[in-house]
mmCIF file of C-alpha atoms in Angstrom:
data_model
loop_
_atom_site.group_PDB
_atom_site.id
_atom_site.type_symbol
_atom_site.label_atom_id
_atom_site.label_comp_id
_atom_site.label_asym_id
_atom_site.label_seq_id
_atom_site.Cartn_x
_atom_site.Cartn_y
_atom_site.Cartn_z
ATOM 1 C CA MET A 1 -0.020 0.001 -0.003
ATOM 2 C CA PRO A 2 1.299 3.479 -0.813
ATOM 3 C CA LYS A 3 2.275 5.871 1.992
ATOM 4 C CA ILE A 4 0.501 8.924 0.329
ATOM 5 C CA SER A 5 -2.506 9.190 -1.965
ATOM 6 C CA VAL A 6 -2.628 12.390 -4.011
ATOM 7 C CA ILE A 7 -6.097 13.187 -5.405
ATOM 8 C CA VAL A 8 -6.204 15.184 -8.717
ATOM 9 C CA PRO A 9 -9.744 16.079 -9.839
ATOM 10 C CA ILE A 10 -9.912 16.618 -13.568
ATOM 11 C CA TYR A 11 -12.468 18.346 -15.700
ATOM 12 C CA ASN A 12 -11.499 19.716 -19.142
ATOM 13 C CA ALA A 13 -7.954 20.314 -17.934
ATOM 14 C CA GLU A 14 -6.175 19.197 -21.043
ATOM 15 C CA LYS A 15 -4.333 22.412 -21.332
ATOM 16 C CA TYR A 16 -2.662 22.082 -17.902
ATOM 17 C CA LEU A 17 -2.904 18.390 -16.882
ATOM 18 C CA GLU A 18 0.435 17.166 -18.127
ATOM 19 C CA ARG A 19 2.331 19.880 -16.346
ATOM 20 C CA CYS A 20 0.515 18.992 -13.068
ATOM 21 C CA VAL A 21 1.103 15.243 -13.329
ATOM 22 C CA LYS A 22 4.682 15.638 -14.338
ATOM 23 C CA SER A 23 5.304 17.584 -11.090
ATOM 24 C CA LEU A 24 3.835 14.681 -9.067
ATOM 25 C CA ILE A 25 5.933 12.122 -10.923
ATOM 26 C CA ALA A 26 9.021 14.097 -10.161
ATOM 27 C CA GLN A 27 8.426 14.060 -6.343
ATOM 28 C CA THR A 28 11.563 13.105 -4.284
ATOM 29 C CA PHE A 29 9.246 10.914 -2.201
ATOM 30 C CA HIS A 30 8.290 8.014 -4.374
ATOM 31 C CA ASP A 31 5.886 5.934 -2.286
ATOM 32 C CA ILE A 32 2.712 7.659 -3.551
ATOM 33 C CA GLU A 33 -0.250 6.851 -5.682
ATOM 34 C CA ILE A 34 -1.479 9.477 -8.056
ATOM 35 C CA LEU A 35 -5.263 9.306 -8.314
ATOM 36 C CA LEU A 36 -6.565 11.053 -11.488
ATOM 37 C CA ILE A 37 -10.290 11.519 -11.084
ATOM 38 C CA ASP A 38 -11.750 12.270 -14.528
ATOM 39 C CA ASP A 39 -15.096 14.064 -13.767
ATOM 40 C CA GLY A 40 -16.681 13.614 -17.080
ATOM 41 C CA SER A 41 -14.293 15.637 -19.124
ATOM 42 C CA THR A 42 -15.485 16.549 -22.696
ATOM 43 C CA ASP A 43 -12.039 17.449 -24.000
ATOM 44 C CA ALA A 44 -8.979 15.182 -24.489
ATOM 45 C CA SER A 45 -8.187 14.948 -20.769
ATOM 46 C CA SER A 46 -9.236 11.277 -20.661
ATOM 47 C CA ILE A 47 -6.806 10.393 -23.488
ATOM 48 C CA LEU A 48 -4.065 12.333 -21.837
ATOM 49 C CA CYS A 49 -4.658 10.570 -18.497
ATOM 50 C CA ALA A 50 -4.333 7.157 -20.294
ATOM 51 C CA ARG A 51 -1.054 8.248 -21.924
ATOM 52 C CA LEU A 52 0.390 9.555 -18.644
ATOM 53 C CA LYS A 53 -0.558 6.367 -16.880
ATOM 54 C CA LYS A 54 1.752 4.382 -19.273
ATOM 55 C CA GLU A 55 4.608 6.568 -18.129
ATOM 56 C CA ASP A 56 4.257 5.818 -14.389
ATOM 57 C CA SER A 57 2.724 2.702 -12.720
ATOM 58 C CA ARG A 58 1.780 4.758 -9.647
ATOM 59 C CA ILE A 59 -0.966 6.594 -11.589
ATOM 60 C CA ARG A 60 -4.524 5.247 -11.149
ATOM 61 C CA ILE A 61 -7.419 6.642 -13.247
ATOM 62 C CA LEU A 62 -11.102 6.868 -12.110
ATOM 63 C CA HIS A 63 -13.764 7.941 -14.569
ATOM 64 C CA LYS A 64 -17.081 9.298 -13.286
ATOM 65 C CA PRO A 65 -20.002 11.404 -14.529
ATOM 66 C CA ASN A 66 -19.560 15.137 -14.057
ATOM 67 C CA GLY A 67 -20.583 16.190 -10.575
ATOM 68 C CA GLY A 68 -18.276 19.070 -9.683
ATOM 69 C CA LEU A 69 -15.071 19.383 -7.752
ATOM 70 C CA SER A 70 -16.432 18.179 -4.498
ATOM 71 C CA SER A 71 -17.856 15.118 -5.958
ATOM 72 C CA ALA A 72 -14.595 14.355 -7.677
ATOM 73 C CA ARG A 73 -12.578 14.774 -4.517
ATOM 74 C CA ASN A 74 -15.002 12.524 -2.585
ATOM 75 C CA ALA A 75 -14.565 9.889 -5.172
ATOM 76 C CA GLY A 76 -10.831 10.147 -4.678
ATOM 77 C CA LEU A 77 -11.220 9.840 -0.925
ATOM 78 C CA LEU A 78 -13.201 6.633 -1.349
ATOM 79 C CA ALA A 79 -10.602 5.126 -3.692
ATOM 80 C CA ALA A 80 -7.494 6.296 -1.821
ATOM 81 C CA SER A 81 -5.411 3.554 -0.096
ATOM 82 C CA GLY A 82 -2.623 5.614 1.436
ATOM 83 C CA ALA A 83 -2.154 6.388 5.121
ATOM 84 C CA PHE A 84 -1.953 10.147 4.203
ATOM 85 C CA ILE A 85 -3.983 12.064 1.688
ATOM 86 C CA GLY A 86 -3.125 15.219 -0.308
ATOM 87 C CA PHE A 87 -5.002 17.119 -2.963
ATOM 88 C CA VAL A 88 -3.650 18.919 -6.051
ATOM 89 C CA ASP A 89 -5.794 20.751 -8.619
ATOM 90 C CA ALA A 90 -5.259 19.781 -12.234
ATOM 91 C CA ASP A 91 -4.126 23.209 -13.283
ATOM 92 C CA ASP A 92 -1.537 23.620 -10.540
ATOM 93 C CA THR A 93 1.895 22.073 -9.681
ATOM 94 C CA VAL A 94 3.877 21.231 -6.659
ATOM 95 C CA SER A 95 7.579 21.689 -5.890
ATOM 96 C CA PRO A 96 9.701 18.363 -6.160
ATOM 97 C CA THR A 97 10.064 18.137 -2.344
ATOM 98 C CA CYS A 98 6.515 18.985 -1.437
ATOM 99 C CA PHE A 99 5.255 15.678 -0.206
ATOM 100 C CA GLU A 100 8.549 14.544 1.308
ATOM 101 C CA THR A 101 8.588 17.679 3.391
ATOM 102 C CA LEU A 102 4.966 17.476 4.434
ATOM 103 C CA LEU A 103 5.336 13.813 5.329
ATOM 104 C CA GLN A 104 8.369 14.422 7.443
ATOM 105 C CA LYS A 105 6.525 16.972 9.609
ATOM 106 C CA ILE A 106 3.339 15.093 10.009
ATOM 107 C CA GLU A 107 5.170 11.989 11.183
ATOM 108 C CA GLN A 108 7.625 13.891 13.321
ATOM 109 C CA TYR A 109 4.851 15.761 15.255
ATOM 110 C CA HIS A 110 2.228 12.994 15.041
ATOM 111 C CA CYS A 111 -0.404 15.569 14.170
ATOM 112 C CA ASP A 112 -3.682 15.266 12.201
ATOM 113 C CA PHE A 113 -2.546 17.403 9.283
ATOM 114 C CA VAL A 114 0.294 19.621 8.170
ATOM 115 C CA PHE A 115 0.173 22.521 5.753
ATOM 116 C CA CYS A 116 2.531 24.867 3.868
ATOM 117 C CA ASP A 117 2.343 28.121 2.010
ATOM 118 C CA LEU A 118 1.642 28.476 -1.698
ATOM 119 C CA ILE A 119 3.387 30.318 -4.532
ATOM 120 C CA ARG A 120 0.912 32.229 -6.632
ATOM 121 C CA ILE A 121 1.866 32.263 -10.290
ATOM 122 C CA GLU A 122 -0.002 34.602 -12.671
ATOM 123 C CA SER A 123 0.835 35.433 -16.224
ATOM 124 C CA GLY A 124 2.799 38.666 -16.559
ATOM 125 C CA LYS A 125 3.478 38.952 -12.836
ATOM 126 C CA PRO A 126 6.316 37.791 -10.594
ATOM 127 C CA PRO A 127 5.472 34.730 -8.352
ATOM 128 C CA THR A 128 4.353 35.698 -4.935
ATOM 129 C CA LEU A 129 4.495 33.690 -1.627
ATOM 130 C CA ARG A 130 1.080 33.612 0.134
ATOM 131 C CA SER A 131 1.242 32.890 3.838
ATOM 132 C CA ALA A 132 -1.420 32.246 6.417
ATOM 133 C CA SER A 133 -2.246 34.714 9.243
ATOM 134 C CA LEU A 134 -0.585 32.383 11.838
ATOM 135 C CA HIS A 135 2.927 31.881 13.203
ATOM 136 C CA GLY A 136 4.601 28.786 11.982
ATOM 137 C CA GLY A 137 5.154 25.627 14.044
ATOM 138 C CA TYR A 138 3.198 23.120 16.052
ATOM 139 C CA TYR A 139 -0.393 23.710 17.231
ATOM 140 C CA ASP A 140 -2.042 21.598 19.947
ATOM 141 C CA LYS A 141 -5.692 21.888 20.750
ATOM 142 C CA ARG A 142 -5.190 24.533 23.326
ATOM 143 C CA LYS A 143 -3.242 26.639 20.893
ATOM 144 C CA ILE A 144 -5.752 25.983 18.066
ATOM 145 C CA LYS A 145 -8.556 27.303 20.339
ATOM 146 C CA ARG A 146 -6.506 30.384 21.230
ATOM 147 C CA CYS A 147 -5.081 31.291 17.915
ATOM 148 C CA VAL A 148 -7.164 29.609 15.209
ATOM 149 C CA PHE A 149 -10.756 29.699 16.481
ATOM 150 C CA PRO A 150 -10.987 33.527 16.468
ATOM 151 C CA GLN A 151 -10.318 33.461 12.684
ATOM 152 C CA LEU A 152 -11.331 29.908 11.759
ATOM 153 C CA ILE A 153 -14.178 30.916 9.354
ATOM 154 C CA MET A 154 -13.399 34.505 8.446
ATOM 155 C CA ARG A 155 -11.116 37.240 9.732
ATOM 156 C CA ASP A 156 -12.287 40.692 10.952
ATOM 157 C CA ASN A 157 -10.981 42.296 7.769
ATOM 158 C CA LEU A 158 -13.156 40.034 5.638
ATOM 159 C CA GLU A 159 -10.165 37.941 4.534
ATOM 160 C CA TYR A 160 -10.121 34.167 4.647
ATOM 161 C CA GLY A 161 -8.994 32.430 7.818
ATOM 162 C CA PRO A 162 -5.653 30.715 8.010
ATOM 163 C CA LEU A 163 -6.976 27.276 7.062
ATOM 164 C CA LEU A 164 -8.435 27.528 3.576
ATOM 165 C CA SER A 165 -7.025 25.509 0.657
ATOM 166 C CA VAL A 166 -6.945 21.778 1.112
ATOM 167 C CA CYS A 167 -4.277 21.687 -1.644
ATOM 168 C CA VAL A 168 -1.522 22.963 0.698
ATOM 169 C CA CYS A 169 -2.350 20.259 3.244
ATOM 170 C CA LEU A 170 -1.357 16.633 3.948
ATOM 171 C CA TYR A 171 -4.008 14.844 6.071
ATOM 172 C CA ARG A 172 -3.882 11.591 8.069
ATOM 173 C CA THR A 173 -6.403 9.336 6.387
ATOM 174 C CA SER A 174 -7.404 8.102 9.879
ATOM 175 C CA PHE A 175 -8.306 11.678 10.902
ATOM 176 C CA LEU A 176 -10.494 12.234 7.955
ATOM 177 C CA LYS A 177 -12.208 8.918 8.549
ATOM 178 C CA GLU A 178 -12.663 9.433 12.288
ATOM 179 C CA HIS A 179 -14.527 12.678 11.779
ATOM 180 C CA ASP A 180 -16.220 11.650 8.472
ATOM 181 C CA LEU A 181 -14.696 14.704 6.748
ATOM 182 C CA ARG A 182 -15.997 14.863 3.213
ATOM 183 C CA PHE A 183 -16.721 17.639 0.686
ATOM 184 C CA ASP A 184 -20.399 18.893 0.560
ATOM 185 C CA GLU A 185 -21.432 18.153 -2.982
ATOM 186 C CA THR A 186 -24.118 20.868 -2.865
ATOM 187 C CA VAL A 187 -21.476 23.565 -2.529
ATOM 188 C CA ARG A 188 -19.964 24.027 -5.916
ATOM 189 C CA TYR A 189 -17.713 26.991 -5.234
ATOM 190 C CA SER A 190 -15.210 27.770 -2.510
ATOM 191 C CA GLU A 191 -15.863 24.243 -1.138
ATOM 192 C CA ASP A 192 -12.491 24.355 0.693
ATOM 193 C CA ASN A 193 -13.876 26.991 3.018
ATOM 194 C CA LEU A 194 -16.369 24.568 4.488
ATOM 195 C CA PHE A 195 -14.167 21.532 4.579
ATOM 196 C CA SER A 196 -11.199 23.316 6.120
ATOM 197 C CA ALA A 197 -13.295 25.029 8.852
ATOM 198 C CA CYS A 198 -14.465 21.569 9.893
ATOM 199 C CA ALA A 199 -10.985 20.121 9.742
ATOM 200 C CA GLY A 200 -9.576 22.977 11.789
ATOM 201 C CA TYR A 201 -12.331 22.685 14.360
ATOM 202 C CA ARG A 202 -11.935 18.844 14.740
ATOM 203 C CA ALA A 203 -8.168 18.633 14.718
ATOM 204 C CA ALA A 204 -6.334 17.765 17.938
ATOM 205 C CA SER A 205 -3.115 19.195 16.472
ATOM 206 C CA PHE A 206 -1.514 20.420 13.234
ATOM 207 C CA PHE A 207 1.848 21.779 11.989
ATOM 208 C CA TYR A 208 2.236 24.881 9.827
ATOM 209 C CA LEU A 209 5.344 25.176 7.569
ATOM 210 C CA LYS A 210 5.314 28.937 7.314
ATOM 211 C CA GLY A 211 7.480 30.530 4.607
ATOM 212 C CA GLN A 212 7.808 27.219 2.574
ATOM 213 C CA GLY A 213 5.883 27.728 -0.691
ATOM 214 C CA LEU A 214 5.674 24.100 -1.806
ATOM 215 C CA TYR A 215 2.375 24.333 -3.736
ATOM 216 C CA GLU A 216 2.360 26.353 -6.925
ATOM 217 C CA TYR A 217 -1.038 27.836 -7.530
ATOM 218 C CA HIS A 218 -1.561 28.988 -11.201
ATOM 219 C CA ARG A 219 -4.107 31.661 -11.514
ATOM 220 C CA ASN A 220 -5.819 31.089 -14.821
ATOM 221 C CA PRO A 221 -8.622 32.867 -16.837
ATOM 222 C CA GLY A 222 -12.097 31.742 -15.904
ATOM 223 C CA SER A 223 -11.696 31.876 -12.141
ATOM 224 C CA ILE A 224 -14.929 32.154 -10.174
ATOM 225 C CA THR A 225 -13.614 35.542 -8.910
ATOM 226 C CA THR A 226 -13.284 36.929 -12.408
ATOM 227 C CA THR A 227 -16.485 35.565 -14.107
ATOM 228 C CA HIS A 228 -20.204 35.516 -13.325
ATOM 229 C CA LYS A 229 -21.625 32.147 -12.438
ATOM 230 C CA ALA A 230 -25.440 32.155 -12.284
ATOM 231 C CA ASP A 231 -25.554 29.657 -9.386
ATOM 232 C CA ALA A 232 -22.621 31.106 -7.384
ATOM 233 C CA TRP A 233 -24.744 33.121 -4.933
ATOM 234 C CA GLU A 234 -27.011 30.125 -4.263
ATOM 235 C CA SER A 235 -23.989 27.935 -3.662
ATOM 236 C CA TYR A 236 -22.451 30.556 -1.323
ATOM 237 C CA LYS A 237 -25.710 30.683 0.658
ATOM 238 C CA ARG A 238 -25.792 26.886 0.990
ATOM 239 C CA MET A 239 -22.276 26.928 2.281
ATOM 240 C CA HIS A 240 -23.257 29.648 4.807
ATOM 241 C CA GLN A 241 -26.246 27.600 5.944
ATOM 242 C CA LYS A 242 -24.047 24.524 6.483
ATOM 243 C CA LEU A 243 -21.578 26.590 8.480
ATOM 244 C CA CYS A 244 -24.402 28.016 10.590
ATOM 245 C CA ALA A 245 -25.754 24.570 11.335
ATOM 246 C CA LEU A 246 -22.272 23.378 12.435
ATOM 247 C CA PHE A 247 -20.992 26.583 14.276
ATOM 248 C CA GLN A 248 -23.937 28.760 15.311
ATOM 249 C CA ASN A 249 -24.390 27.257 18.776
ATOM 250 C CA CYS A 250 -20.902 25.848 19.260
ATOM 251 C CA PRO A 251 -20.271 25.240 23.004
ATOM 252 C CA GLU A 252 -16.465 25.856 22.638
ATOM 253 C CA TYR A 253 -16.459 29.183 20.944
ATOM 254 C CA ASP A 254 -18.834 31.947 19.767
ATOM 255 C CA PHE A 255 -18.468 31.964 15.961
ATOM 256 C CA SER A 256 -21.522 34.190 15.316
ATOM 257 C CA ARG A 257 -19.523 37.204 14.316
ATOM 258 C CA GLN A 258 -17.442 35.187 11.868
ATOM 259 C CA LEU A 259 -20.589 33.716 10.360
ATOM 260 C CA ASP A 260 -21.874 37.292 9.686
ATOM 261 C CA LEU A 261 -18.576 38.202 8.092
ATOM 262 C CA HIS A 262 -18.704 34.999 6.043
ATOM 263 C CA ILE A 263 -21.950 35.856 4.235
ATOM 264 C CA ILE A 264 -20.767 39.432 3.709
ATOM 265 C CA HIS A 265 -17.530 38.238 2.173
ATOM 266 C CA TYR A 266 -19.403 35.955 -0.285
ATOM 267 C CA ALA A 267 -21.917 38.551 -1.138
ATOM 268 C CA CYS A 268 -19.059 40.809 -2.154
ATOM 269 C CA ALA A 269 -17.562 37.925 -4.210
ATOM 270 C CA ALA A 270 -20.944 37.360 -5.955
ATOM 271 C CA LEU A 271 -21.314 41.062 -6.659
ATOM 272 C CA GLY A 272 -17.866 41.073 -8.070
ATOM 273 C CA GLY A 273 -19.057 38.746 -10.809
ATOM 274 C CA VAL A 274 -22.059 41.011 -11.660
ATOM 275 C CA CYS A 275 -19.934 43.380 -13.688
ATOM 276 C CA ALA A 276 -19.590 40.628 -16.226
ATOM 277 C CA LEU A 277 -23.289 40.799 -16.999
ATOM 278 C CA PRO A 278 -24.965 43.082 -19.583
ATOM 279 C CA LYS A 279 -25.884 46.364 -17.926
ATOM 280 C CA VAL A 280 -29.615 45.637 -18.279
ATOM 281 C CA GLU A 281 -29.218 42.575 -16.032
ATOM 282 C CA GLN A 282 -27.048 43.948 -13.418
ATOM 283 C CA LYS A 283 -29.656 45.759 -11.339
ATOM 284 C CA SER A 284 -31.925 42.711 -10.980
ATOM 285 C CA GLU A 285 -28.937 40.570 -9.958
ATOM 286 C CA ILE A 286 -27.727 43.157 -7.367
ATOM 287 C CA ASP A 287 -31.211 43.381 -5.986
ATOM 288 C CA ARG A 288 -31.400 39.620 -5.716
ATOM 289 C CA ILE A 289 -28.228 39.385 -3.605
ATOM 290 C CA LEU A 290 -28.837 42.552 -1.501
ATOM 291 C CA ASN A 291 -32.413 41.498 -0.609
ATOM 292 C CA ASP A 292 -31.246 38.294 1.083
ATOM 293 C CA GLU A 293 -32.487 38.345 4.695
ATOM 294 C CA ALA A 294 -29.335 36.691 6.214
ATOM 295 C CA LEU A 295 -27.158 39.230 4.438
ATOM 296 C CA LYS A 296 -29.322 42.163 5.607
ATOM 297 C CA ARG A 297 -28.908 40.968 9.243
ATOM 298 C CA ALA A 298 -25.186 40.417 8.835
ATOM 299 C CA LEU A 299 -24.717 43.933 7.339
ATOM 300 C CA GLN A 300 -26.111 45.393 10.539
ATOM 301 C CA ASN A 301 -22.936 44.023 12.098
ATOM 302 C CA ARG A 302 -20.608 44.979 9.246
ATOM 303 C CA PRO A 303 -16.911 45.550 9.842
ATOM 304 C CA VAL A 304 -15.935 49.130 10.216
ATOM 305 C CA ARG A 305 -12.221 48.782 11.129
ATOM 306 C CA HIS A 306 -9.266 47.112 9.488
ATOM 307 C CA ILE A 307 -10.730 47.249 5.997
ATOM 308 C CA PRO A 308 -9.862 49.341 3.001
ATOM 309 C CA PHE A 309 -11.779 52.593 2.475
ATOM 310 C CA LYS A 310 -13.256 51.465 -0.853
ATOM 311 C CA LEU A 311 -14.564 48.283 0.790
ATOM 312 C CA ALA A 312 -16.112 50.306 3.579
ATOM 313 C CA ILE A 313 -17.940 52.411 1.031
ATOM 314 C CA GLN A 314 -19.187 49.311 -0.812
ATOM 315 C CA LEU A 315 -20.496 47.799 2.462
ATOM 316 C CA LEU A 316 -22.412 50.972 3.135
ATOM 317 C CA CYS A 317 -24.032 50.761 -0.285
ATOM 318 C CA MET A 318 -24.843 47.128 0.290
ATOM 319 C CA GLN A 319 -26.356 47.846 3.722
ATOM 320 C CA TYR A 320 -28.666 50.536 2.501
ATOM 321 C CA ARG A 321 -29.288 48.698 -0.852
ATOM 322 C CA CYS A 322 -28.135 51.627 -3.022
ATOM 323 C CA THR A 323 -28.568 49.584 -6.239
ATOM 324 C CA PRO A 324 -27.979 52.413 -8.763
ATOM 325 C CA LEU A 325 -24.773 53.366 -6.982
ATOM 326 C CA MET A 326 -23.703 49.726 -6.834
ATOM 327 C CA CYS A 327 -24.254 49.439 -10.629
ATOM 328 C CA LEU A 328 -21.930 52.394 -11.187
ATOM 329 C CA TRP A 329 -19.395 51.058 -8.693
ATOM 330 C CA LEU A 330 -19.241 47.618 -10.327
ATOM 331 C CA GLN A 331 -19.032 49.011 -13.819
ATOM 332 C CA ARG A 332 -15.834 50.809 -12.756
ATOM 333 C CA ARG A 333 -14.679 47.490 -11.134
ATOM 334 C CA GLU A 334 -14.042 49.397 -7.848
ATOM 335 C CA HIS A 335 -15.388 46.367 -6.005
ATOM 336 C CA TYR A 336 -14.159 43.903 -3.516
ATOM 337 C CA ALA A 337 -14.037 40.235 -4.546
#
């Protein structure tokens, strides 16, 4: 049985897939299985998977009907046979020592998971290191409650908490099974936010490799933050409802403020995509978002400190549902997403 299972969901990723898989084949730690989950691709991704499998016997391919990223990852979790599990998106790459380094730390500290930083790579821009809002090192349960719980779901400045992307993590399979941690298949966008909040809450310990950008995130055209998805707002609301069900009356910590910040953050993200719509459709879409009752309640408790001035103006417009002004704001792309 392999030591590590690496799950790679694939949907129409022909353009990037070979680059991704080659980075996994080149890992300095060899005892891995590479699970390529073809989620109903309509391009040549399936053919490319078959060719890559001939190059390395550690590659396993699973074909399934299209069901979204969460569904593909869950299929990988069911098929994985390794003692540890990692995730890599098909359009990203990892450094050669990524899994060797992560495995060394998770075994050394006997923790539930370990995570590193990522390198953000975008065309025409220099690569940048993205670090979490935590000190590096080992976190036991007491330290998690003190340092992570206050920003587990969302930070005061409307930025993500320190535990977001599952792709920078290596998890113990036993930890995921013990707490039945799976991806919610009804949440089609930003699914990591829900999964990682649950993992951070349940973890007895983890280790953070701060300053080590072992995961290479390639920002490509078509991102949810740069395009309008008709079902994005409904997906964001489902995620918020799931988080409320899990954390609203938590006995260990009061997450209510973070839950308000969460829906405000994703309303801003949904509004960011509205500028891609024809102008005649923008008003109705803005109204649909701003008239949400949960968002209205949350905006009564909107952040007023530690946020950029432009974002503060946008939140005021959102709170008082100034749709015409929001239309002008979004057309100028002076929005927060």
